[in-house]
Coordinates of C-alpha atoms and ligand atoms in Angstrom, one line a residue:
M817 CA 29.0 -7.2 8.1
E818 CA 30.6 -7.9 11.7
N819 CA 31.8 -4.3 12.2
E820 CA 28.4 -2.8 11.9
K821 CA 27.0 -0.9 14.9
I822 CA 23.2 -0.2 14.3
L823 CA 21.4 2.1 16.1
I824 CA 17.5 1.8 16.1
T825 CA 15.2 4.7 17.5
G826 CA 11.5 3.8 18.2
A827 CA 12.5 0.0 18.7
G828 CA 9.4 -0.7 20.8
G829 CA 6.9 0.3 18.0
Q830 CA 5.0 -1.9 15.5
L831 CA 8.0 -2.0 13.0
G832 CA 10.8 -1.5 15.4
R833 CA 10.3 -4.5 17.6
V834 CA 10.5 -7.1 14.5
L835 CA 12.9 -5.1 12.5
T836 CA 15.4 -5.3 15.8
Q837 CA 15.1 -8.8 16.0
A838 CA 15.6 -8.9 12.0
L839 CA 18.7 -7.2 12.3
I840 CA 19.8 -9.3 15.2
D841 CA 19.3 -12.3 13.5
N842 CA 21.3 -11.0 10.5
Y843 CA 24.3 -8.9 12.5
G844 CA 24.1 -10.6 16.0
P845 CA 23.4 -9.1 19.3
Q846 CA 26.2 -7.1 20.0
S847 CA 25.8 -5.2 16.6
V848 CA 22.2 -4.1 17.3
I849 CA 21.3 -1.5 19.8
A850 CA 17.6 -0.9 20.6
S851 CA 16.3 2.5 21.6
D852 CA 13.0 4.0 22.9
I853 CA 11.6 6.7 24.7
L854 CA 10.1 4.2 27.2
P855 CA 11.9 1.5 29.0
I856 CA 11.3 -1.9 27.4
S857 CA 12.7 -5.1 28.6
N858 CA 12.9 -8.3 26.3
F859 CA 15.0 -7.3 23.6
D860 CA 18.1 -9.7 22.9
C861 CA 20.4 -7.1 22.5
P862 CA 21.8 -3.9 24.5
F863 CA 18.7 -1.4 24.9
E864 CA 19.0 2.5 25.7
I865 CA 16.2 4.7 26.8
L866 CA 16.3 7.4 24.3
D867 CA 14.6 10.8 23.6
A868 CA 15.4 11.7 20.1
H869 CA 14.9 15.2 21.0
N870 CA 17.9 15.4 22.9
V871 CA 21.1 15.7 20.5
A872 CA 23.6 15.1 23.4
D873 CA 21.8 12.0 24.4
I874 CA 21.9 10.6 20.5
N875 CA 25.7 11.7 20.3
K876 CA 26.6 9.7 23.2
I877 CA 25.1 6.6 22.2
I878 CA 26.7 6.9 18.4
H879 CA 30.4 7.5 20.4
Q880 CA 29.5 5.0 23.0
Y881 CA 28.7 1.8 20.7
K882 CA 30.7 3.2 17.6
I883 CA 27.3 3.4 15.5
T884 CA 27.5 2.7 11.9
Q885 CA 23.8 2.8 11.0
I886 CA 20.6 4.4 12.3
Y887 CA 17.1 3.4 11.9
H888 CA 15.1 6.0 12.9
L889 CA 11.9 4.8 13.4
A890 CA 10.5 6.9 16.5
A891 CA 7.4 9.3 15.0
I892 CA 3.9 9.8 15.6
L893 CA 1.4 8.1 13.5
S894 CA -1.5 9.6 11.3
A895 CA -4.6 9.0 13.4
K896 CA -3.0 9.6 17.0
G897 CA -1.3 13.0 15.5
E898 CA -4.4 14.3 14.5
N899 CA -4.9 14.8 18.3
N900 CA -1.8 16.8 19.0
P901 CA -0.7 18.3 15.5
L902 CA 2.1 20.6 16.6
A903 CA 3.5 18.1 19.0
T904 CA 3.1 15.6 16.3
W905 CA 5.3 18.1 13.7
D906 CA 7.5 18.8 16.5
I907 CA 8.5 15.0 17.5
N908 CA 8.6 13.6 13.7
I909 CA 10.5 16.5 12.4
T910 CA 12.6 18.0 15.3
T911 CA 13.9 13.9 16.1
L912 CA 14.5 13.7 12.4
F913 CA 16.6 16.7 12.1
N914 CA 18.6 15.5 15.3
V915 CA 19.5 12.1 14.0
L916 CA 20.3 13.7 10.3
E917 CA 22.9 16.2 12.0
C918 CA 24.5 13.7 14.4
A919 CA 24.8 11.2 11.3
K920 CA 26.4 14.1 9.6
D921 CA 28.9 15.0 12.3
S922 CA 30.1 11.4 13.0
N923 CA 30.2 10.1 9.3
L924 CA 27.7 7.2 9.7
K925 CA 27.6 5.0 6.7
K926 CA 23.9 4.6 6.4
L927 CA 20.6 5.8 7.8
F928 CA 17.0 4.7 7.3
F929 CA 14.1 7.1 7.5
P930 CA 10.6 5.5 7.4
S931 CA 7.8 7.2 5.0
S932 CA 4.7 6.2 4.2
I933 CA 1.6 6.2 2.0
A934 CA -0.1 9.4 4.0
V935 CA 2.3 11.5 1.8
Y936 CA -0.6 11.3 -0.8
G937 CA -3.4 13.8 -0.6
T938 CA -6.4 13.9 -2.9
A939 CA -4.4 15.2 -5.7
A940 CA -2.8 11.9 -6.6
P941 CA -4.5 9.5 -8.9
K942 CA -5.8 6.5 -6.3
I943 CA -5.1 3.4 -8.2
N944 CA -1.5 2.6 -9.0
T945 CA -0.5 6.1 -7.6
P946 CA 2.5 7.2 -9.2
Q947 CA 5.9 7.6 -7.6
H948 CA 6.4 11.4 -8.4
V949 CA 3.0 13.2 -8.1
F950 CA 1.8 16.3 -6.4
L951 CA 1.5 15.6 -2.7
N952 CA -1.2 17.5 -0.4
P953 CA -1.4 15.0 2.3
S954 CA -4.2 15.6 4.9
T955 CA -2.7 14.6 7.9
V956 CA 0.3 16.4 10.2
Y957 CA 1.7 13.0 10.0
G958 CA 1.5 13.1 6.3
M959 CA 3.3 16.5 5.9
S960 CA 5.8 15.5 8.4
K961 CA 6.9 12.4 6.1
V962 CA 6.4 15.1 2.8
A963 CA 9.1 17.4 4.7
G964 CA 11.3 14.4 5.9
E965 CA 11.6 12.8 2.4
Q966 CA 12.8 16.5 1.0
W967 CA 15.3 16.8 4.0
I968 CA 16.7 13.1 3.8
Q969 CA 17.1 14.0 -0.5
Y970 CA 19.1 17.3 0.8
Y971 CA 21.5 15.7 3.4
Y972 CA 22.1 12.9 0.8
S973 CA 23.1 15.6 -2.2
K974 CA 24.4 18.2 0.2
Y975 CA 26.4 15.9 2.7
G976 CA 26.6 12.8 0.9
L977 CA 24.4 11.0 3.6
D978 CA 23.7 7.7 2.2
I979 CA 19.9 7.7 3.4
R980 CA 17.6 5.3 2.4
S981 CA 13.8 5.3 2.3
L982 CA 10.8 3.4 1.9
R983 CA 6.8 4.8 1.9
Y984 CA 5.3 1.7 3.6
P985 CA 1.6 0.9 3.2
G986 CA -0.5 -0.5 6.6
I987 CA 1.7 -3.0 8.1
I988 CA 0.0 -5.9 9.6
G989 CA 1.9 -8.1 12.0
H990 CA 1.0 -10.5 14.9
Q991 CA 4.2 -9.4 17.4
T992 CA 3.0 -6.3 18.3
M993 CA 0.0 -3.7 18.1
P994 CA 0.0 -0.9 16.2
G995 CA 0.2 2.5 17.9
G996 CA -2.2 5.1 16.4
G997 CA -2.5 4.8 12.8
T998 CA -5.2 4.7 10.2
T999 CA -4.5 1.3 9.0
D1000 CA -4.6 -0.5 12.5
Y1001 CA -7.7 -1.9 11.8
A1002 CA -6.5 -4.8 9.4
V1003 CA -4.3 -5.7 12.6
D1004 CA -7.0 -5.2 15.6
I1005 CA -9.6 -7.3 13.3
Y1006 CA -7.5 -10.5 13.7
H1007 CA -7.1 -9.8 17.6
S1008 CA -10.9 -9.9 17.6
A1009 CA -11.4 -12.6 15.3
V1010 CA -9.4 -15.5 17.0
K1011 CA -11.5 -14.1 20.5
N1012 CA -14.9 -14.6 18.9
K1013 CA -15.6 -11.0 19.3
T1014 CA -17.7 -8.9 17.2
F1015 CA -15.4 -6.3 15.6
V1016 CA -16.1 -2.6 15.5
C1017 CA -14.7 -1.4 12.2
Y1018 CA -13.9 2.2 11.9
I1019 CA -13.3 2.5 7.8
K1020 CA -16.1 1.6 5.7
E1021 CA -16.4 -1.9 4.3
D1022 CA -15.3 -1.1 0.5
T1023 CA -12.6 1.5 1.4
V1024 CA -9.5 0.0 -0.3
L1025 CA -6.4 0.8 1.0
P1026 CA -2.6 -0.6 0.4
M1027 CA -1.4 -3.0 2.9
I1028 CA 1.7 -5.4 3.6
Y1029 CA 2.8 -8.2 6.1
I1030 CA 5.1 -7.4 8.3
D1031 CA 7.6 -10.4 6.9
D1032 CA 7.5 -8.7 3.6
A1033 CA 7.9 -4.9 5.1
I1034 CA 10.9 -6.3 7.1
R1035 CA 12.2 -7.9 4.1
A1036 CA 12.0 -4.8 2.2
T1037 CA 13.8 -2.6 4.4
L1038 CA 16.6 -5.2 4.6
E1039 CA 16.7 -5.5 1.0
L1040 CA 16.8 -1.9 0.4
M1041 CA 19.5 -1.0 2.9
E1042 CA 21.8 -3.8 1.7
A1043 CA 21.4 -2.9 -1.9
P1044 CA 24.7 -1.7 -3.6
K1045 CA 24.7 2.4 -3.1
E1046 CA 24.9 2.5 -7.0
N1047 CA 21.3 0.9 -7.4
I1048 CA 19.5 3.5 -4.8
K1049 CA 18.6 5.9 -7.6
L1050 CA 16.0 7.4 -5.9
R1051 CA 16.8 9.4 -2.5
S1052 CA 13.2 10.8 -1.6
S1053 CA 11.3 7.5 -0.6
Y1054 CA 10.4 4.3 -2.7
N1055 CA 6.8 3.4 -3.2
L1056 CA 6.0 -0.2 -1.8
Q1057 CA 3.2 -2.2 -2.9
G1058 CA 2.3 -5.5 -1.1
L1059 CA -1.4 -6.0 -1.8
S1060 CA -4.5 -3.8 -1.6
F1061 CA -8.1 -4.8 0.0
A1062 CA -10.9 -3.5 1.3
P1063 CA -12.1 -4.6 4.9
K1064 CA -14.9 -6.8 3.6
E1065 CA -12.5 -8.7 1.8
I1066 CA -10.3 -9.4 5.0
V1067 CA -13.8 -10.1 6.8
E1068 CA -14.3 -12.8 3.8
S1069 CA -10.6 -14.1 4.2
I1070 CA -11.1 -14.1 7.9
R1071 CA -14.7 -16.3 7.8
Q1072 CA -12.9 -19.0 5.7
H1073 CA -11.3 -20.1 9.6
Y1074 CA -14.1 -18.4 11.4
P1075 CA -17.2 -18.6 9.5
H1076 CA -19.4 -16.8 12.1
F1077 CA -17.0 -14.0 12.5
E1078 CA -19.4 -10.6 12.9
V1079 CA -18.2 -6.9 12.1
V1080 CA -20.3 -3.9 12.4
Y1081 CA -19.0 -0.6 10.5
Q1082 CA -19.1 2.5 12.3
P1083 CA -16.6 4.8 10.6
D1084 CA -14.9 7.7 12.6
F1085 CA -12.2 10.5 11.9
R1086 CA -9.9 7.9 10.3
Q1087 CA -12.3 7.4 7.5
S1088 CA -11.8 11.0 6.4
I1089 CA -7.9 10.3 6.2
A1090 CA -8.2 6.9 4.7
D1091 CA -10.5 8.6 2.2
T1092 CA -7.1 10.7 0.8
W1093 CA -5.0 8.0 0.5
P1094 CA -4.3 5.5 -2.5
Q1095 CA -5.8 2.2 -3.2
S1096 CA -2.6 0.8 -4.5
V1097 CA 0.9 2.4 -5.7
D1098 CA 2.9 2.1 -8.4
D1099 CA 6.5 0.4 -7.1
S1100 CA 8.2 -0.2 -10.5
E1101 CA 11.3 1.9 -9.3
A1102 CA 11.9 -0.1 -6.0
R1103 CA 11.3 -3.2 -8.5
Q1104 CA 13.8 -2.0 -10.8
D1105 CA 16.5 -0.7 -8.4
W1106 CA 16.6 -3.1 -5.8
G1107 CA 14.7 -5.9 -7.0
W1108 CA 11.4 -5.6 -4.8
R1109 CA 8.4 -8.2 -5.1
P1110 CA 6.0 -9.0 -2.3
H1111 CA 5.2 -12.7 -1.3
F1112 CA 2.2 -12.4 1.1
S1113 CA -1.5 -12.5 -0.4
L1114 CA -4.4 -11.6 2.0
D1115 CA -5.1 -15.7 2.8
D1116 CA -1.4 -16.0 3.5
I1117 CA -1.6 -13.0 5.7
S1118 CA -5.0 -14.6 7.6
V1119 CA -3.2 -17.8 7.9
E1120 CA -0.3 -16.6 9.6
M1121 CA -2.1 -14.2 11.9
I1122 CA -4.7 -16.4 12.9
T1123 CA -1.9 -19.0 13.9
Q1124 CA 0.4 -16.8 15.4
L1125 CA -2.2 -15.0 17.7
C1126 CA -3.8 -18.5 18.7
Y1127 CA -0.6 -19.2 20.3
R1128 CA -0.2 -15.9 21.9
Y1129 CA -3.8 -16.2 23.5
E1130 CA -3.3 -20.1 23.8
L1131 CA -6.3 -20.6 21.8
N1132 CA -7.5 -23.5 19.6
I1133 CA -6.1 -22.9 16.3
P1134 CA -9.1 -23.5 13.6
L1135 CA -9.4 -26.7 12.0
T1136 CA -8.8 -24.8 8.7
Q1137 CA -5.5 -23.8 9.7
L1138 CA -3.9 -27.3 10.3
Ligands
LIG2227 N1 0.0 2.9 8.9 C1 0.3 4.2 8.9 C2 -0.7 5.0 9.4 O1 -1.9 4.4 9.3 C3 0.4 4.7 7.5 O2 1.8 5.0 7.5 O3 -0.8 5.7 10.0

């Protein structure tokens, strides 16, 4: 384990920040190299500025640090991606090709590619959405993830590259703000609640979406990556279910701590994206192959988010938390 050298692209993002720290905790600070297109401080490990469009720069880092694994997280998310579809496709796909090619040529041991519930479209059943179903995504982000899933499977079959992947639901965490996703409301709402602000919700009150707490998302990622190779039967991307809820349910959960918390609903273009996504997914293959089980319920998440954000903003923690 101490011989691993793990590169993370997009380490400054919502998942990247926390995953980088988890990898440092598991492998040690000298075994992890964080990278992002922007300079970012406060990593407890070496950091490199990396635009993954540039193959030479990826190769340089691979050789300089003798990289053995890559977590390729750099991407544009669903909502932001709709503002500039061609650039989103280019960033999400070109950087993946670059990482795959560099990995193939330098005999990397393992790679991680994040996929998403955004791969699903109107053709898929909405409840307990099966792993294997027709995929007709409505966003460029979703299209790039469907294509990415196909390509990683191709690199596995053709070159034997050990690439593993999860279809993440919306991720809820307190450490960083999400950047341009459709599920971001479920993070933003806690920031408003602890600051006693009215929250303007761009998703209708009864739209159910699959979500996951950051701790569960990180644990799933590490469990998948550490599972024996022969257990990874699915080489596209595993469905991953954490929990499912609608805005009105998260509001109810928050009101156990802030009874006067106010929300107004003003659905925007993100509603039409959410309308094409599942309400819950069938993750039985993840459960069977590498033992996946989620831990956090909605009320657990509320307690964690409120406590951590009150610390962050130096606010009084509501009595219900103590
Ligand atoms: N959270 C992501 C998004 O909303 C889903 O992968 O774009």
